[in-house]
Each structure stands twice: as C-alpha cells, then as structure tokens.
Short mmCIF file of C-alpha atoms in Angstrom, two decimals:
data_model
loop_
_atom_site.label_atom_id
_atom_site.label_comp_id
_atom_site.label_asym_id
_atom_site.label_seq_id
_atom_site.Cartn_x
_atom_site.Cartn_y
_atom_site.Cartn_z
CA ASP A 6 -3.79 87.16 55.64
CA THR A 7 -1.84 87.49 52.39
CA GLU A 8 -3.27 84.54 50.51
CA VAL A 9 -5.77 83.70 47.85
CA THR A 10 -7.46 80.42 48.75
CA GLN A 11 -8.97 78.20 46.08
CA THR A 12 -11.18 75.16 46.61
CA PRO A 13 -11.26 72.40 45.67
CA LYS A 14 -7.65 71.67 44.74
CA HIS A 15 -8.67 68.86 42.38
CA LEU A 16 -11.96 68.23 40.61
CA VAL A 17 -13.06 65.50 38.23
CA MET A 18 -16.41 66.05 36.54
CA GLY A 19 -18.45 64.49 33.79
CA MET A 20 -19.60 66.45 30.77
CA THR A 21 -23.17 66.63 32.10
CA ASN A 22 -22.24 67.70 35.63
CA LYS A 23 -22.60 71.11 37.25
CA LYS A 24 -19.83 72.15 39.62
CA SER A 25 -18.39 75.34 41.09
CA LEU A 26 -14.90 76.58 41.85
CA LYS A 27 -14.44 78.90 44.79
CA CYS A 28 -11.88 81.62 45.45
CA GLU A 29 -11.49 83.72 48.58
CA GLN A 30 -9.20 86.55 49.67
CA HIS A 31 -9.15 88.74 52.77
CA MET A 32 -6.54 91.27 51.72
CA GLY A 33 -9.09 93.99 50.87
CA HIS A 34 -8.27 93.66 47.17
CA ARG A 35 -10.96 95.15 44.92
CA ALA A 36 -10.09 93.31 41.71
CA MET A 37 -10.35 89.56 41.22
CA TYR A 38 -9.53 87.42 38.20
CA TRP A 39 -10.03 83.95 36.73
CA TYR A 40 -7.26 82.50 34.58
CA LYS A 41 -7.05 79.17 32.75
CA GLN A 42 -3.70 77.45 32.34
CA LYS A 43 -2.98 74.48 30.10
CA ALA A 44 0.12 72.37 30.65
CA LYS A 45 3.41 74.07 29.73
CA LYS A 46 1.60 77.28 28.73
CA PRO A 47 1.16 80.69 30.38
CA PRO A 48 -2.13 81.49 32.09
CA GLU A 49 -4.89 82.94 29.89
CA LEU A 50 -7.25 85.55 31.27
CA MET A 51 -10.93 84.58 31.42
CA PHE A 52 -12.71 87.18 33.58
CA VAL A 53 -11.97 90.32 35.57
CA TYR A 54 -14.14 91.65 38.39
CA SER A 55 -13.60 95.17 39.62
CA TYR A 56 -15.47 96.31 42.74
CA GLU A 57 -17.68 93.22 42.44
CA LYS A 58 -18.73 94.04 38.88
CA LEU A 59 -17.69 92.08 35.81
CA SER A 60 -15.40 94.36 33.79
CA ILE A 61 -13.75 91.96 31.33
CA ASN A 62 -14.98 88.75 29.72
CA GLU A 63 -12.39 87.42 27.30
CA SER A 64 -15.00 85.83 25.01
CA VAL A 65 -15.30 82.84 27.32
CA PRO A 66 -17.95 80.22 26.39
CA SER A 67 -21.17 80.45 28.38
CA ARG A 68 -20.56 77.04 29.97
CA PHE A 69 -18.28 79.04 32.31
CA SER A 70 -20.27 81.46 34.48
CA PRO A 71 -18.49 83.72 36.99
CA GLU A 72 -20.05 85.20 40.08
CA CYS A 73 -18.77 87.68 42.66
CA PRO A 74 -21.12 87.57 45.70
CA ASN A 75 -19.00 90.01 47.72
CA SER A 76 -15.62 91.71 47.70
CA SER A 77 -13.85 88.68 49.19
CA LEU A 78 -15.38 85.87 47.22
CA LEU A 79 -15.29 84.80 43.57
CA ASN A 80 -16.95 81.73 42.11
CA LEU A 81 -16.75 80.03 38.74
CA HIS A 82 -19.78 77.92 37.88
CA LEU A 83 -19.19 75.09 35.42
CA HIS A 84 -21.82 73.34 33.31
CA ALA A 85 -21.66 71.00 30.31
CA LEU A 86 -17.90 71.24 29.98
CA GLN A 87 -15.85 69.53 27.30
CA PRO A 88 -12.71 67.41 27.80
CA GLU A 89 -10.63 70.24 26.27
CA ASP A 90 -11.67 72.40 29.24
CA SER A 91 -9.44 70.27 31.46
CA ALA A 92 -6.80 72.63 32.85
CA LEU A 93 -5.51 74.38 35.95
CA TYR A 94 -7.89 77.21 36.90
CA LEU A 95 -6.20 80.03 38.76
CA CYS A 96 -7.79 82.81 40.74
CA ALA A 97 -5.92 86.04 41.37
CA SER A 98 -6.55 89.34 43.12
CA SER A 99 -4.97 92.78 43.08
CA GLN A 100 -5.23 95.91 45.13
CA GLU A 101 -6.49 97.89 42.18
CA THR A 102 -7.77 96.83 38.83
CA GLN A 103 -4.56 96.90 36.90
CA GLY A 104 -2.24 95.61 39.60
CA LEU A 105 0.22 98.17 38.35
CA HIS A 106 2.11 98.86 41.53
CA TYR A 107 1.47 95.89 43.76
CA GLY A 108 1.19 93.00 41.34
CA TYR A 109 -1.29 90.19 41.44
CA THR A 110 -1.61 87.52 44.12
CA PHE A 111 -2.46 84.10 42.71
CA GLY A 112 -4.07 81.13 44.39
CA SER A 113 -2.65 77.64 44.05
CA GLY A 114 -5.33 76.69 41.56
CA THR A 115 -7.95 74.01 40.97
CA ARG A 116 -6.85 71.22 38.67
CA LEU A 117 -9.94 70.31 36.68
CA THR A 118 -10.36 67.11 34.69
CA VAL A 119 -13.43 66.68 32.48
CA VAL A 120 -14.23 63.08 31.60
CA GLY N 6 -1.11 95.31 21.49
CA ASN N 7 1.09 94.39 24.40
CA SER N 8 3.40 91.39 24.23
CA VAL N 9 6.20 89.71 26.17
CA THR N 10 8.92 87.55 24.65
CA GLN N 11 11.03 85.22 26.78
CA MET N 12 14.04 83.17 25.83
CA GLU N 13 13.08 79.68 24.87
CA GLY N 14 13.88 76.90 27.26
CA PRO N 15 14.27 74.58 28.82
CA VAL N 16 17.32 75.84 30.66
CA THR N 17 19.42 73.25 32.48
CA LEU N 18 22.13 74.33 34.91
CA SER N 19 24.34 72.86 37.56
CA GLU N 20 23.97 74.04 41.13
CA GLU N 21 25.79 77.34 41.85
CA ALA N 22 25.82 78.33 38.17
CA PHE N 23 24.85 81.83 37.02
CA LEU N 24 21.35 82.24 35.63
CA THR N 25 20.02 84.67 33.03
CA ILE N 26 16.55 84.43 31.51
CA ASN N 27 15.97 87.07 28.86
CA CYS N 28 12.69 88.97 28.62
CA THR N 29 11.75 91.75 26.21
CA TYR N 30 8.42 93.48 25.87
CA THR N 31 6.25 95.65 23.64
CA ALA N 32 3.72 97.90 25.31
CA THR N 33 1.89 101.18 24.96
CA GLY N 34 2.41 103.70 27.71
CA TYR N 35 4.52 102.85 30.72
CA PRO N 36 4.02 99.24 31.79
CA SER N 37 4.80 97.62 35.11
CA LEU N 38 6.95 94.50 34.79
CA PHE N 39 6.89 91.29 36.81
CA TRP N 40 8.59 87.94 37.14
CA TYR N 41 6.42 85.10 38.41
CA VAL N 42 7.61 81.61 39.39
CA GLN N 43 5.55 78.43 39.27
CA TYR N 44 6.81 75.40 41.14
CA PRO N 45 5.56 71.96 40.06
CA GLY N 46 1.90 71.44 40.92
CA GLU N 47 1.45 74.94 42.32
CA GLY N 48 0.04 78.32 41.37
CA LEU N 49 2.07 81.38 40.43
CA GLN N 50 4.09 83.33 42.97
CA LEU N 51 5.23 86.90 42.42
CA LEU N 52 9.03 86.78 42.46
CA LEU N 53 9.83 90.45 41.84
CA LYS N 54 8.50 93.57 40.15
CA ALA N 55 9.47 96.99 38.80
CA THR N 56 7.04 99.79 38.09
CA LYS N 57 9.21 102.40 36.34
CA ALA N 58 12.30 102.71 34.20
CA ASP N 59 15.64 101.88 35.91
CA ASP N 60 13.89 100.27 38.87
CA LYS N 61 15.58 97.08 40.07
CA GLY N 62 13.38 94.37 41.52
CA SER N 63 15.01 91.79 43.77
CA ASN N 64 13.95 88.84 45.90
CA LYS N 65 15.53 85.57 47.09
CA GLY N 66 18.78 86.36 45.25
CA PHE N 67 17.01 87.04 41.93
CA GLU N 68 17.27 90.47 40.29
CA ALA N 69 15.85 92.19 37.23
CA THR N 70 16.24 95.79 36.03
CA TYR N 71 13.57 97.67 34.04
CA ARG N 72 15.41 98.88 30.93
CA LYS N 73 13.18 101.20 28.92
CA GLU N 74 15.80 101.91 26.23
CA THR N 75 16.09 98.21 25.37
CA THR N 76 12.52 97.29 26.47
CA SER N 77 13.95 94.48 28.57
CA PHE N 78 13.57 92.95 32.02
CA HIS N 79 16.08 90.12 32.19
CA LEU N 80 16.07 87.85 35.25
CA GLU N 81 19.43 87.01 36.87
CA LYS N 82 20.70 85.01 39.81
CA GLY N 83 24.32 84.62 40.74
CA SER N 84 24.19 81.09 42.13
CA VAL N 85 21.20 78.83 41.50
CA GLN N 86 20.05 76.02 43.77
CA VAL N 87 18.19 72.80 43.04
CA SER N 88 15.17 74.35 44.77
CA ASP N 89 15.05 77.06 42.05
CA SER N 90 13.86 74.47 39.52
CA ALA N 91 10.53 75.82 38.29
CA VAL N 92 8.84 77.64 35.42
CA TYR N 93 9.55 81.37 35.24
CA PHE N 94 7.11 83.81 33.59
CA CYS N 95 7.86 87.38 32.63
CA ALA N 96 4.72 89.53 32.57
CA LEU N 97 3.47 93.10 32.29
CA THR N 98 0.46 95.28 32.91
CA ALA N 99 -0.05 98.47 30.96
CA PRO N 100 -2.47 101.30 31.72
CA GLY N 101 -5.57 102.06 29.73
CA GLY N 102 -6.98 100.88 26.44
CA THR N 103 -8.18 97.36 25.78
CA SER N 104 -5.49 95.93 28.07
CA TYR N 105 -7.21 97.36 31.13
CA GLY N 106 -6.97 94.87 33.99
CA LYS N 107 -4.96 92.33 31.97
CA LEU N 108 -1.66 90.72 32.90
CA THR N 109 0.23 89.79 29.70
CA PHE N 110 2.58 86.81 30.07
CA GLY N 111 5.55 85.53 28.18
CA GLN N 112 5.59 81.88 27.17
CA GLY N 113 7.48 80.76 30.27
CA THR N 114 10.96 79.30 30.71
CA ILE N 115 11.47 75.92 32.36
CA LEU N 116 14.53 75.91 34.60
CA THR N 117 16.07 72.66 35.84
CA VAL N 118 18.99 72.78 38.26
CA HIS N 119 21.03 69.61 38.85
CA PRO N 120 23.10 68.93 41.99
#
C-alpha cells in the first residue's frame, strides 16, 4: 500500500458545526502532516506529527485541532470555522520527519466549504 | 529562511513542444529538491526528486538536475502531451533549524497543453 487515504473527499459545514477530517497511511511512515491549500496557491503547512507527537504547529487557530491516535492515523477536528477556512486540506506522510531522501506522499485531499 | 522561486505562468504549449519550467532556491545547508504535480481536482503527486548536487531526477519523460552552483532545479520535458496539463510545484526540504519537517513550495506554474 503506497497511498495516503483521506476522507471525506468533500465536506460542507456550517459555522457552528463540528466535523473531523481523517487521514490514513499504511506505509510505516513516522511523520504525518496537515496542509491547507487555497485555489491557485501552494499548500501551506499547518501541523507536523513525528512519531505520533505534535512537533510543529504553524500558529494555526485553535478552531483546528489535530490528533494522531496511532502511527497510521491522523485526524483534524474542526469547530466554529469561518468561510475563509474554505480550502483543500491535504494530508501527507514521510518516512522520516524531514522527508529528505524519500519525499512526501500526499493524499488527494478534502475539499472543505464553510457556509 | 528557505525559499523557492518558480517562473511565472501560465505556460501554454502545443502538443509535442519542449517544456522548461525554471526553479531557483535559497536554503541553508544542503536541501533536497522536488517537483510535484497537481492535476485538476486532485492532491499533489511527487514527480521527481534529487537529494544532492548534480543528481538528476527523472520520471515520465520529465527531468531536472540539482545545480548547486546556480541554486537551480529546472524542470524539462522534450515533448509534452495534453495529459501533462496540470500545476507544477518546485519544493525543497532543508535539514535543521526552524525549517525542521517543513516542505517549502514555490508559487506553482500552471501548464496547459493544446492538441
């Protein structure tokens, strides 16, 4: 299995809703990442987990809450989002934290719309 | 800090034309360099990579050579196809410091290939 699987593929939520994005990989990668991508822009890093511990939080608002229950699974819990949070949310994994030699494997993303 | 600069697009070519997308970088230490491709409505796919100076990455007819003296990693393809239409991102990871675990992207280049 050489994939990163993200669910759901599309999500529409109201500003008072609570929802979660899920990411799963079975490649034995020990680093997992959340990125946010707005249209026609490069992805922006949100969080990095290394060996199931949060190692980087790029000053992301607390309405985004990451969780890494085990080495294969990464969640992003969403609460009280704003319309400007609408974007493509990408999960990625790498064999080691910096992905220096093997690169990063990205999922196909969850397209989130906040109404 | 680390940065990646890509040629501005969009780039429009006819099928079988030669493609060059320029990429230059600034980084501390010895970065690894990547080209990612994003097809419409999809996540990012690793196209090719190079981890040290003079390395040539290649995949699906695309090539890029890690040039330390000119801090460049230009993407080339001898004969493009309509199916190559996508957004191309140059990116790097660099060891240590505050960039630990972070993939730095260029702004992306939109490529459109016409029959």
